XYZ file of C-alpha atoms in Angstrom:
740
model
C 178.410 98.162 -18.165
C 178.837 97.234 -20.812
C 182.290 96.808 -22.986
C 184.512 93.741 -24.795
C 184.401 90.337 -23.384
C 186.330 89.358 -21.495
C 184.943 90.989 -18.507
C 187.519 89.009 -16.251
C 186.817 89.055 -12.318
C 183.141 90.749 -11.511
C 183.576 93.004 -8.733
C 180.744 94.346 -6.399
C 179.735 98.077 -7.130
C 179.136 99.625 -4.903
C 181.464 97.807 -2.392
C 179.496 96.015 0.618
C 181.714 97.963 3.160
C 179.549 101.267 2.129
C 176.349 100.183 2.285
C 174.682 99.372 5.430
C 174.173 96.020 7.025
C 170.794 95.187 5.309
C 170.804 91.794 2.809
C 171.829 93.141 -0.330
C 171.141 91.672 -4.064
C 173.706 92.407 -6.788
C 172.316 91.430 -10.682
C 174.145 91.478 -13.613
C 172.186 91.062 -17.004
C 175.214 90.346 -19.862
C 173.643 90.313 -23.709
C 175.610 88.780 -26.365
C 174.673 87.807 -29.560
C 173.380 84.337 -30.159
C 176.786 83.338 -31.981
C 178.130 83.945 -28.702
C 178.573 82.139 -26.353
C 179.484 83.050 -22.832
C 181.403 81.474 -19.685
C 180.585 82.200 -16.123
C 183.541 80.432 -14.061
C 183.385 79.864 -10.367
C 186.372 80.413 -7.233
C 186.912 77.575 -5.609
C 185.163 76.173 -3.130
C 182.964 75.648 -6.304
C 179.041 75.789 -6.256
C 176.094 73.207 -5.492
C 172.987 73.141 -7.127
C 169.921 73.053 -4.725
C 166.204 72.315 -5.350
C 163.113 74.085 -5.337
C 162.373 75.035 -1.707
C 166.189 74.165 -0.269
C 168.088 77.568 1.141
C 171.809 77.748 1.320
C 172.563 77.085 4.864
C 175.301 80.451 4.368
C 172.213 82.525 3.040
C 174.872 83.287 -0.078
C 172.749 82.469 -3.166
C 173.363 82.188 -6.769
C 170.943 82.445 -9.617
C 171.691 81.569 -13.069
C 169.053 82.273 -15.602
C 170.100 81.751 -19.528
C 167.808 83.613 -22.597
C 166.406 81.758 -25.734
C 165.523 84.969 -27.931
C 162.989 86.821 -25.525
C 162.205 84.073 -23.357
C 164.262 83.913 -19.944
C 165.311 80.109 -19.013
C 166.221 79.437 -15.358
C 169.647 77.238 -15.539
C 169.331 76.728 -11.785
C 170.231 78.129 -7.845
C 173.502 77.287 -6.745
C 174.821 77.381 -2.846
C 178.490 77.913 -1.844
C 180.651 73.855 -1.422
C 179.558 71.924 -4.009
C 181.472 70.534 -7.355
C 180.013 72.785 -10.185
C 182.940 74.802 -11.561
C 181.438 76.750 -14.864
C 178.684 77.028 -16.773
C 178.390 78.257 -20.167
C 175.494 80.078 -22.132
C 174.432 81.821 -25.628
C 172.422 84.727 -26.391
C 173.707 86.549 -22.596
C 173.428 85.779 -18.984
C 171.564 87.050 -15.718
C 173.186 86.264 -12.781
C 172.147 87.215 -9.551
C 173.974 87.428 -6.833
C 172.320 87.739 -2.535
C 174.338 87.461 0.354
C 172.678 88.151 4.190
C 173.516 91.538 6.365
C 176.269 89.832 8.066
C 178.344 88.721 5.203
C 181.206 91.421 4.378
C 182.435 90.343 1.314
C 183.629 92.117 -1.504
C 184.003 89.901 -4.441
C 181.265 88.234 -6.140
C 183.127 84.505 -6.736
C 182.841 84.480 -10.650
C 184.360 85.279 -13.721
C 182.892 86.041 -17.631
C 184.681 84.788 -20.383
C 183.837 85.053 -24.377
C 183.933 81.749 -25.956
C 182.878 80.035 -29.096
C 179.500 78.810 -29.823
C 178.418 75.629 -27.906
C 174.934 75.678 -29.642
C 172.907 74.094 -27.426
C 171.562 76.226 -24.173
C 174.232 75.296 -21.411
C 176.913 73.417 -20.607
C 177.543 72.814 -16.905
C 181.153 71.505 -16.275
C 181.252 69.213 -12.664
C 184.082 68.701 -11.510
C 184.964 66.079 -8.829
C 188.715 65.960 -7.014
C 187.713 63.144 -4.950
C 184.951 60.798 -3.831
C 181.869 62.218 -3.522
C 178.591 63.004 -4.978
C 176.196 65.883 -6.741
C 172.889 66.053 -7.221
C 172.004 68.083 -10.446
C 168.661 69.124 -12.279
C 167.417 69.890 -15.854
C 167.092 73.800 -16.608
C 163.666 75.185 -15.590
C 162.889 72.417 -12.949
C 160.388 71.629 -11.807
C 158.879 72.736 -14.315
C 159.243 71.465 -17.937
C 162.594 71.653 -20.522
C 162.580 74.267 -22.948
C 161.230 72.429 -26.017
C 163.946 71.085 -28.276
C 166.696 71.920 -26.659
C 169.514 70.439 -25.544
C 171.362 71.167 -22.630
C 174.648 68.871 -20.988
C 176.641 68.237 -17.827
C 180.527 67.762 -18.308
C 182.143 65.563 -15.789
C 185.405 65.368 -14.569
C 186.785 62.104 -12.592
C 190.144 61.219 -11.451
C 191.642 58.306 -13.249
C 191.853 56.201 -9.639
C 187.675 56.563 -8.988
C 184.548 55.433 -10.684
C 181.390 57.497 -11.218
C 177.538 56.005 -11.942
C 174.725 57.661 -12.606
C 171.129 57.380 -10.928
C 167.982 59.046 -11.957
C 165.799 60.720 -9.121
C 162.992 62.494 -10.758
C 161.905 61.468 -14.529
C 159.112 63.563 -16.477
C 159.079 62.699 -20.112
C 157.003 65.493 -22.152
C 153.951 64.361 -25.284
C 156.446 64.459 -28.532
C 155.008 64.383 -32.497
C 158.630 64.696 -33.171
C 162.084 63.036 -32.291
C 162.105 61.528 -28.995
C 163.209 62.751 -26.071
C 166.621 60.588 -24.713
C 169.874 61.297 -22.987
C 173.491 60.518 -24.509
C 176.364 59.661 -22.743
C 179.889 59.619 -24.105
C 182.090 57.159 -21.985
C 185.917 56.918 -22.544
C 186.496 53.748 -24.057
C 182.940 52.907 -25.346
C 183.458 51.961 -29.074
C 180.079 52.981 -29.788
C 179.957 56.887 -28.692
C 177.637 58.739 -27.580
C 175.345 55.312 -25.794
C 171.925 56.789 -26.085
C 169.506 55.749 -23.395
C 166.103 56.198 -22.910
C 165.169 58.466 -20.215
C 163.377 55.167 -18.069
C 166.340 52.838 -19.074
C 169.075 51.981 -15.764
C 171.663 54.584 -16.710
C 175.691 53.731 -16.501
C 178.053 52.967 -13.663
C 181.567 52.079 -12.770
C 182.882 54.447 -15.935
C 186.433 55.086 -15.500
C 187.954 58.848 -16.264
C 185.996 61.819 -17.345
C 182.179 61.666 -19.402
C 179.374 63.959 -20.487
C 175.874 63.379 -20.543
C 173.361 65.348 -22.471
C 169.268 65.834 -22.511
C 167.591 66.031 -25.530
C 164.604 67.291 -25.665
C 161.374 66.467 -29.035
C 159.202 68.748 -30.846
C 155.671 69.153 -28.173
C 151.757 68.596 -29.233
C 150.912 72.124 -29.017
C 147.156 70.633 -27.334
C 148.942 68.644 -24.405
C 152.805 69.069 -24.262
C 153.415 67.650 -21.201
C 156.618 68.045 -19.120
C 160.072 67.064 -18.916
C 162.300 67.345 -16.493
C 165.107 65.258 -14.409
C 166.873 64.864 -11.523
C 169.887 63.221 -11.370
C 172.741 61.934 -9.366
C 176.135 61.369 -10.064
C 178.258 59.323 -7.710
C 182.192 58.781 -7.692
C 184.064 56.258 -5.090
C 186.708 53.857 -5.369
C 186.340 50.406 -7.397
C 184.705 48.333 -5.424
C 186.319 44.540 -4.454
C 182.612 42.421 -6.217
C 183.105 44.961 -8.946
C 184.954 42.230 -11.439
C 182.561 38.804 -9.970
C 179.749 38.471 -11.981
C 176.551 36.581 -10.928
C 174.475 34.288 -13.349
C 170.125 34.452 -12.140
C 168.672 31.915 -13.949
C 164.877 33.105 -14.149
C 163.842 31.166 -17.559
C 162.286 28.483 -15.671
C 159.955 31.040 -13.813
C 156.603 32.383 -14.253
C 154.661 35.468 -12.765
C 157.992 36.435 -10.913
C 159.965 39.236 -10.467
C 163.030 40.289 -8.232
C 164.280 43.424 -7.036
C 167.784 43.932 -5.620
C 168.073 47.935 -4.036
C 170.196 49.669 -0.897
C 168.805 49.446 1.924
C 167.521 52.722 3.060
C 170.091 54.762 5.779
C 170.058 57.755 7.703
C 170.889 61.509 6.417
C 174.459 61.810 6.945
C 176.020 65.126 6.327
C 179.720 63.093 5.278
C 179.971 61.109 2.005
C 179.146 57.275 1.837
C 179.734 55.440 -1.273
C 177.015 53.994 -2.997
C 176.190 50.911 -3.625
C 175.582 50.187 -7.794
C 174.089 46.670 -9.301
C 175.410 46.558 -12.721
C 173.822 43.947 -15.635
C 176.479 42.298 -17.770
C 179.481 45.616 -18.016
C 178.694 49.245 -16.525
C 174.384 49.427 -17.311
C 174.197 50.243 -13.021
C 171.944 51.174 -11.017
C 171.354 51.876 -7.471
C 168.039 49.058 -7.768
C 167.622 46.731 -10.434
C 164.637 44.306 -11.040
C 164.516 40.883 -12.831
C 161.473 39.582 -14.615
C 160.776 35.338 -14.934
C 161.758 34.482 -18.364
C 165.248 34.855 -18.702
C 169.187 34.491 -17.582
C 170.438 37.624 -16.486
C 174.718 38.525 -15.904
C 174.743 40.927 -12.401
C 177.661 41.904 -11.030
C 177.890 44.969 -7.966
C 180.006 48.148 -7.178
C 179.826 48.208 -3.764
C 181.924 48.018 -1.043
C 179.546 46.074 1.510
C 177.463 44.458 0.529
C 175.491 44.040 3.530
C 174.083 47.481 2.317
C 172.164 45.944 -0.170
C 169.199 43.612 -0.192
C 166.577 41.650 -1.838
C 163.005 40.924 -2.740
C 161.165 39.439 -5.075
C 157.233 38.260 -5.195
C 155.564 35.693 -7.481
C 152.277 35.784 -8.478
C 150.197 31.773 -8.021
C 146.814 32.266 -9.908
C 143.543 30.351 -10.354
C 141.238 31.252 -13.404
C 139.560 27.539 -13.872
C 138.479 26.642 -10.556
C 137.600 22.949 -12.352
C 141.311 22.790 -12.988
C 143.075 23.989 -9.928
C 140.556 21.994 -7.954
C 142.334 19.535 -5.503
C 146.129 21.012 -6.816
C 149.025 22.312 -4.867
C 151.784 24.370 -5.292
C 155.196 24.738 -3.216
C 156.101 27.981 -2.285
C 160.090 28.012 -2.025
C 162.083 30.536 -2.578
C 163.798 29.539 -5.906
C 167.291 27.951 -5.216
C 169.249 30.446 -7.535
C 168.443 33.355 -5.722
C 170.256 32.708 -2.932
C 173.260 32.491 -3.984
C 173.593 35.883 -5.126
C 175.934 37.575 -1.931
C 173.073 39.828 -1.287
C 170.843 39.351 1.962
C 166.923 38.273 0.892
C 164.863 40.579 2.777
C 161.253 39.465 1.734
C 159.628 37.390 -0.982
C 155.618 37.438 -1.208
C 153.201 34.650 -2.878
C 149.996 36.685 -4.616
C 147.512 33.418 -3.967
C 143.986 34.594 -6.429
C 141.343 32.385 -6.483
C 138.106 33.093 -8.255
C 135.672 34.883 -5.634
C 133.354 32.381 -4.044
C 134.381 29.403 -6.250
C 137.808 27.988 -4.186
C 139.360 29.070 -1.356
C 142.998 28.492 0.236
C 144.534 25.770 2.304
C 147.834 26.694 3.879
C 150.694 23.463 4.985
C 153.893 24.058 6.351
C 156.812 21.259 6.825
C 156.971 21.939 10.516
C 154.128 23.040 12.398
C 153.958 26.862 12.919
C 154.184 29.405 16.192
C 152.053 32.424 15.866
C 154.053 35.692 16.587
C 152.364 37.550 19.883
C 153.763 39.832 22.513
C 153.856 37.283 24.994
C 155.832 34.821 22.808
C 157.345 36.350 19.871
C 159.480 34.466 17.236
C 163.407 33.667 17.655
C 163.907 32.302 14.383
C 165.867 33.951 11.396
C 163.002 33.931 9.348
C 159.072 33.976 9.296
C 155.692 34.140 7.394
C 153.157 36.958 7.275
C 149.697 36.304 5.765
C 147.373 38.597 5.140
C 144.253 38.630 2.434
C 144.149 41.083 -0.934
C 140.784 41.331 -1.086
C 140.353 45.614 -1.257
C 138.129 47.146 1.401
C 139.388 44.388 3.867
C 142.442 44.873 6.281
C 143.068 41.411 7.049
C 146.091 40.239 8.559
C 146.115 36.595 10.269
C 149.655 37.758 11.389
C 152.931 36.406 11.867
C 154.364 33.149 11.858
C 157.758 30.947 12.204
C 158.437 27.255 12.699
C 157.954 25.439 16.330
C 154.689 25.785 17.210
C 151.676 23.962 16.946
C 149.716 25.417 13.891
C 149.373 22.667 11.099
C 147.243 24.041 8.608
C 146.030 27.426 7.755
C 142.625 27.799 5.651
C 141.383 31.158 4.388
C 138.377 31.753 2.279
C 139.725 33.957 -0.519
C 142.523 35.142 -2.232
C 146.058 36.335 0.503
C 149.200 37.403 0.176
C 152.157 35.069 1.744
C 155.251 36.668 2.636
C 158.347 35.162 3.454
C 160.534 37.429 5.868
C 164.253 37.329 6.647
C 165.707 38.892 10.105
C 169.109 37.735 11.186
C 172.472 37.139 8.441
C 172.232 33.293 9.658
C 168.789 32.691 7.643
C 170.331 30.669 5.120
C 171.554 27.824 7.762
C 167.907 27.690 8.717
C 166.869 27.970 4.696
C 165.965 24.489 4.943
C 163.107 24.730 7.450
C 161.127 26.651 5.360
C 158.646 24.870 3.327
C 154.797 25.857 2.496
C 152.582 24.130 0.252
C 149.133 25.762 -0.473
C 146.072 23.816 -2.000
C 143.147 24.655 -3.811
C 140.205 23.967 -1.759
C 136.197 23.835 -2.114
C 134.947 27.016 -0.833
C 133.921 27.438 2.608
C 132.025 30.465 4.192
C 134.426 30.981 7.432
C 137.214 33.944 6.779
C 139.978 31.491 8.497
C 140.179 28.344 9.690
C 143.131 27.126 12.011
C 144.216 23.341 12.948
C 146.251 23.205 16.283
C 147.501 20.508 17.514
C 149.308 21.513 21.227
C 152.691 20.628 22.057
C 152.683 18.438 25.386
C 155.841 20.420 26.643
C 154.748 24.084 25.774
C 151.568 26.854 25.787
C 150.620 28.077 22.340
C 149.282 31.309 22.458
C 146.815 32.287 19.833
C 145.302 35.775 19.040
C 142.708 37.188 16.656
C 144.147 37.843 13.080
C 144.756 41.954 12.271
C 146.569 42.171 15.393
C 146.119 45.717 17.264
C 144.062 46.700 14.976
C 141.491 44.458 15.875
C 139.382 42.158 13.973
C 137.716 43.333 10.825
C 133.759 43.763 11.272
C 131.816 40.640 10.492
C 134.795 38.426 9.836
C 134.788 34.873 11.370
C 137.371 32.816 12.113
C 137.548 29.579 14.175
C 140.464 27.315 15.763
C 140.219 23.586 15.726
C 142.215 22.666 18.641
C 143.006 18.439 18.825
C 143.315 17.258 22.500
C 145.433 13.848 22.433
C 144.197 10.716 24.288
C 145.864 10.690 27.363
C 145.890 14.558 27.955
C 143.258 17.407 29.201
C 143.779 20.696 27.136
C 143.155 24.148 29.085
C 142.097 27.098 27.369
C 142.550 30.520 29.409
C 141.400 33.899 28.328
C 144.151 36.633 29.042
C 141.269 38.930 30.064
C 137.908 39.621 31.686
C 136.151 41.444 28.635
C 137.315 42.040 24.960
C 136.318 45.473 25.048
C 134.344 45.635 21.707
C 131.038 47.640 21.880
C 128.737 46.715 18.378
C 126.903 49.412 16.563
C 125.683 46.720 14.402
C 125.141 43.340 15.004
C 126.180 41.206 18.021
C 129.935 39.526 18.428
C 129.432 36.146 19.895
C 131.673 33.391 20.531
C 131.322 29.740 20.674
C 132.940 27.276 22.506
C 131.964 23.899 20.889
C 133.219 20.380 21.987
C 133.495 17.904 18.945
C 132.343 14.335 19.719
C 129.327 15.650 21.935
C 128.234 18.614 20.129
C 127.573 20.513 22.832
C 128.595 24.296 22.591
C 128.532 27.359 24.739
C 127.734 30.615 23.465
C 128.728 34.033 24.715
C 128.373 37.256 23.966
C 131.809 39.363 23.745
C 129.821 42.350 23.983
C 128.394 42.022 27.595
C 129.459 38.793 29.065
C 132.746 38.079 30.582
C 134.988 36.348 29.076
C 135.278 31.916 30.739
C 137.275 31.025 33.609
C 140.171 28.753 32.646
C 138.361 25.405 32.094
C 139.385 21.848 30.829
C 138.298 20.173 27.523
C 139.045 16.096 27.994
C 138.441 16.112 23.419
C 139.099 17.389 20.613
C 136.863 21.136 20.300
C 136.311 24.443 18.459
C 136.873 28.003 19.079
C 134.714 30.275 17.229
C 134.590 34.082 17.336
C 132.361 35.807 14.971
C 132.966 40.056 15.514
C 130.138 42.710 14.592
C 130.108 46.302 13.218
C 132.068 47.571 16.196
C 132.304 51.404 17.048
C 135.700 53.209 16.066
C 138.258 52.367 18.346
C 136.519 49.736 20.174
C 137.438 47.181 17.814
C 137.410 43.367 18.815
C 141.253 41.837 19.676
C 141.382 38.205 22.241
C 144.569 36.678 23.052
C 143.692 32.713 24.289
C 146.185 30.064 25.352
C 146.264 26.607 25.322
C 148.106 24.049 28.023
C 147.953 20.505 27.743
C 148.575 18.488 30.981
C 148.180 14.322 31.607
C 144.830 13.205 32.304
C 144.490 11.855 35.707
C 142.393 9.149 36.408
C 139.920 10.322 39.513
C 139.733 8.068 42.777
C 135.587 7.977 41.924
C 135.459 6.359 38.479
C 138.189 3.645 39.984
C 135.693 2.851 43.469
C 132.596 2.657 40.855
C 134.275 0.642 38.567
C 135.519 -1.270 40.992
C 131.806 -1.947 42.292
C 130.329 -1.991 39.473
C 132.833 -4.964 38.648
C 132.091 -6.785 41.922
C 128.368 -6.817 41.164
C 128.823 -7.999 37.958
C 130.798 -10.754 39.438
C 128.535 -11.862 41.779
C 125.921 -11.625 38.748
C 127.757 -13.948 36.298
C 128.191 -16.124 39.622
C 124.009 -16.145 40.214
C 123.754 -17.045 36.644
C 125.685 -20.083 36.586
C 124.495 -21.729 39.640
C 120.781 -20.731 38.477
C 122.074 -23.265 34.996
C 123.585 -25.577 37.229
C 120.543 -26.382 39.060
C 117.667 -26.029 36.517
C 119.853 -28.595 34.872
C 119.438 -30.694 38.153
C 115.766 -30.351 38.082
C 115.144 -30.404 34.098
C 111.948 -32.400 33.217
C 112.512 -34.507 29.207
C 108.719 -34.323 28.951
C 107.838 -30.917 27.083
C 108.784 -27.829 27.523
C 109.143 -27.224 31.151
C 106.906 -24.148 32.548
C 108.131 -23.953 35.951
C 109.337 -26.157 39.045
C 107.248 -26.108 42.043
C 108.275 -28.481 45.194
C 105.238 -29.454 46.748
C 107.024 -30.627 50.090
C 106.168 -27.392 51.445
C 104.728 -26.765 54.585
C 101.372 -24.786 54.265
C 100.803 -24.627 57.477
C 101.326 -21.492 59.194
C 104.356 -21.475 60.082
C 106.166 -20.559 63.829
C 106.913 -16.611 64.140
C 110.776 -18.456 64.621
C 110.968 -21.140 62.014
C 109.484 -20.360 58.861
C 110.743 -23.737 57.428
C 112.085 -26.536 58.865
C 115.483 -26.947 57.121
C 117.762 -24.473 56.511
C 117.175 -21.986 53.700
C 120.148 -22.669 52.460
C 119.696 -26.752 52.054
C 116.001 -26.679 50.630
C 114.686 -25.917 46.944
C 111.952 -23.443 48.127
C 113.416 -20.686 46.352
C 114.134 -22.112 43.330
C 112.566 -21.794 39.990
C 113.879 -22.801 36.753
C 114.425 -20.888 34.205
C 110.872 -19.693 32.961
C 110.521 -19.817 28.708
C 108.968 -16.223 27.967
C 107.383 -17.922 24.919
C 105.684 -20.132 26.480
C 104.426 -18.323 29.346
C 104.249 -15.320 27.636
C 103.636 -16.176 24.115
C 100.079 -15.034 23.332
C 101.750 -11.117 23.774
C 105.228 -12.115 22.301
C 103.459 -12.911 18.898
C 102.917 -10.378 15.903
C 99.713 -10.827 13.587
C 101.532 -13.182 11.660
C 102.175 -15.237 14.372
C 105.507 -14.726 14.765
C 107.718 -14.112 18.053
C 109.129 -10.122 18.321
C 112.817 -9.871 19.266
C 113.380 -6.968 22.088
C 114.825 -3.779 20.706
C 118.887 -3.517 21.444
C 120.545 -0.409 21.607
C 124.443 -1.375 21.861
C 127.374 1.706 22.742
C 130.074 2.531 20.471
C 132.797 4.489 21.313
C 133.122 7.422 18.139
C 135.631 6.007 15.446
C 134.892 8.441 12.928
C 136.768 12.359 12.404
C 136.573 14.852 14.823
C 134.608 17.393 12.825
C 135.794 19.814 10.111
C 133.283 22.044 9.961
C 133.367 25.093 12.902
C 130.188 26.121 14.297
C 128.191 28.462 12.651
C 127.639 31.433 13.918
C 124.046 32.657 15.405
C 120.791 32.115 14.481
C 120.709 28.266 14.967
C 117.805 26.764 16.997
C 120.488 24.782 19.456
C 121.412 28.785 20.188
C 118.354 29.742 21.689
C 119.664 28.900 25.002
C 116.291 30.551 26.693
C 113.873 29.910 24.133
C 110.786 27.637 25.479
C 109.886 24.650 23.211
C 105.948 24.888 22.781
C 104.286 20.840 22.789
C 104.480 20.564 19.600
C 108.327 21.023 19.626
C 111.391 18.330 19.585
C 113.946 19.729 21.257
C 117.090 21.150 19.459
C 119.774 18.726 20.415
C 119.890 15.955 23.024
C 122.558 14.527 25.088
C 124.497 11.718 23.815
C 125.371 8.463 26.377
C 128.439 8.590 28.004
C 131.184 6.968 26.790
C 131.232 5.376 30.246
C 128.641 3.210 30.029
C 130.086 0.210 27.719
C 126.173 -1.244 28.470
C 123.527 -2.981 26.236
C 119.983 -1.699 26.732
C 116.882 -3.593 26.022
C 113.648 -1.506 25.203
C 110.828 -3.200 25.490
C 107.515 -2.790 23.284
C 104.641 -0.841 24.663
C 102.208 -3.409 25.999
C 100.530 -3.570 29.586
C 102.594 -6.281 30.982
C 101.959 -6.814 34.636
C 104.909 -7.152 36.821
C 105.093 -8.578 40.865
C 107.547 -8.599 43.266
C 108.975 -11.962 44.579
C 109.388 -12.172 48.635
C 113.422 -12.409 48.163
C 114.297 -11.646 44.140
C 117.454 -11.879 42.886
C 118.239 -9.146 41.404
C 119.210 -6.018 42.735
C 116.255 -4.339 42.610
C 117.518 -1.934 40.540
C 117.619 -4.369 37.698
C 114.314 -4.690 35.252
C 111.260 -6.742 37.285
C 111.052 -10.284 36.237
C 106.730 -10.283 35.466
C 105.121 -12.822 37.766
C 103.880 -16.186 37.079
C 100.635 -16.209 35.826
C 99.766 -18.761 37.848
C 100.078 -17.192 41.264
């Protein structure tokens, strides 16, 4: 149809009552001169713009296209029940209405009027009658916005409400002239229009009506790029935190950032007020990132601050290992972050070290507990430790205060994340405290130092949790056992279930005092039964390259019980003590009798009793006097240097001293280095040694043997026996008298 403008209410021709029950499409193509503006006005309820791939619930869809010379421009696709009340365009409009077969309406729902030139592509008016939100898009979305064009949105906001803008999707093109930007006309602003870049934080907490315009640029012909914008306008009541300002001082921090954002809420059809974070006055957005080196004034536009959260990140790196060696840094959340009225979700430290130059040691203020299914953390926060080496997913696990882990040493760069779980974590924040030190490089992927608590069980699990230990990874636990305690090591399953594609998976259990070790093939062998350890010990687990789905995952338990004294040991000690007492008494008697028989003429070699009856005695009486009354069995102490002088002299004529070994209990450290993975000579348990080989290891003397051993020199020294020896036959036999 054609005719003078305005057309007024547009009717459906022909009427839907005269058409069959089929899906119907009505198209109005209105042409006008370039200087003439056309206005499409939509009846209540207004329209809601939808994006590509979306559909209208009732099946009624409006499509609006404009025109630039001979080029058609898609303004947008709309459904019912929204905020879009009017659309103004120049050079004509093409309007399309799609109705489903069951819709019997006879009105189009819009009118066309003649207006003055708008001197831009289009103007979209959005009217809010109360709280709510609207999502709007640039022309041709998701394709590119027309080159060097201007598009405007007008928002009508009730005076008692506040509006905030947030950009959802932003893409910029390659400009050769001008600059792509957005401009705001904000009520009360003294510098209208307020110009913002597309990447800037957008205004919030605005009172009254305002306009938002998108300005394109002259694009590069060879590589134009795409300018597109999808944004959201939120209208809600002023919030209780709007007038409070918080100072966040990050001027003394380095390589740190802090982000305040909204929690992810489940989708809901009803309106939910959104929280905004604002800098200074009304520069607000749904999320805000603060960086180190500056001070910030932060305020909130939010009805409930529980719907906001914070997350922070800080990098501690070492580029020169000579400078960083042995340096320590505290891992603590800055105090001025805790003063914000928003819950801290997590704070991460990236700890970077030069490859194969330095390693890291984490020492907590309070000993840590590893979180497992059998014993989880019940604190309001925990530490999550993970490797950051590309291609190696090594997660050491979650740890919280109140356990037995004194230190965690890792070979390469890691991240430590402080996570909170309960609102009352502020009361427990004083318990958080972790120190990282740069230490000399070692080849083990991880080493845990564990000192079990007497009153609790200690559950320890291989890193990477349910995903299994990464291939070719080795981890050790240095488990200390107190002097008066016994540690019970228990594995909570019989087999690991790992199937190796290449290599072998081993577990080594090594006593640190005796260095005795046991090796278990984790692919074939059954895990050891519960066993007791009286001294500190190592547990080392080294993985192979497993078959997919057959990973290595081990959980073991360490418990302490008081050491009980064995009754057999007591009896042996008592018998040994009695024998030692008898020996001392005999030695005293010998010394006393020696003084009685001592002669002052030169060195005494021996005393022989000449009164002994040399005749063959009768069977019943071997001696005329009782044994306790005669001295027939008594010899003075023989001076070895006089009797065996020729045997105890070396070539120079000096006397040789006996070699004496004295056992002393081990007083040094119990070992800082974990057992190395195979192969090592001590690991070849089934190999036989040749005549030229030496045994790989030896058993040290037991700690229960506090004796002094005498090893005589090699020589053919004769030995004999007396009929009635003074000492037990288990003692070394005294050489016979050469005169006999």
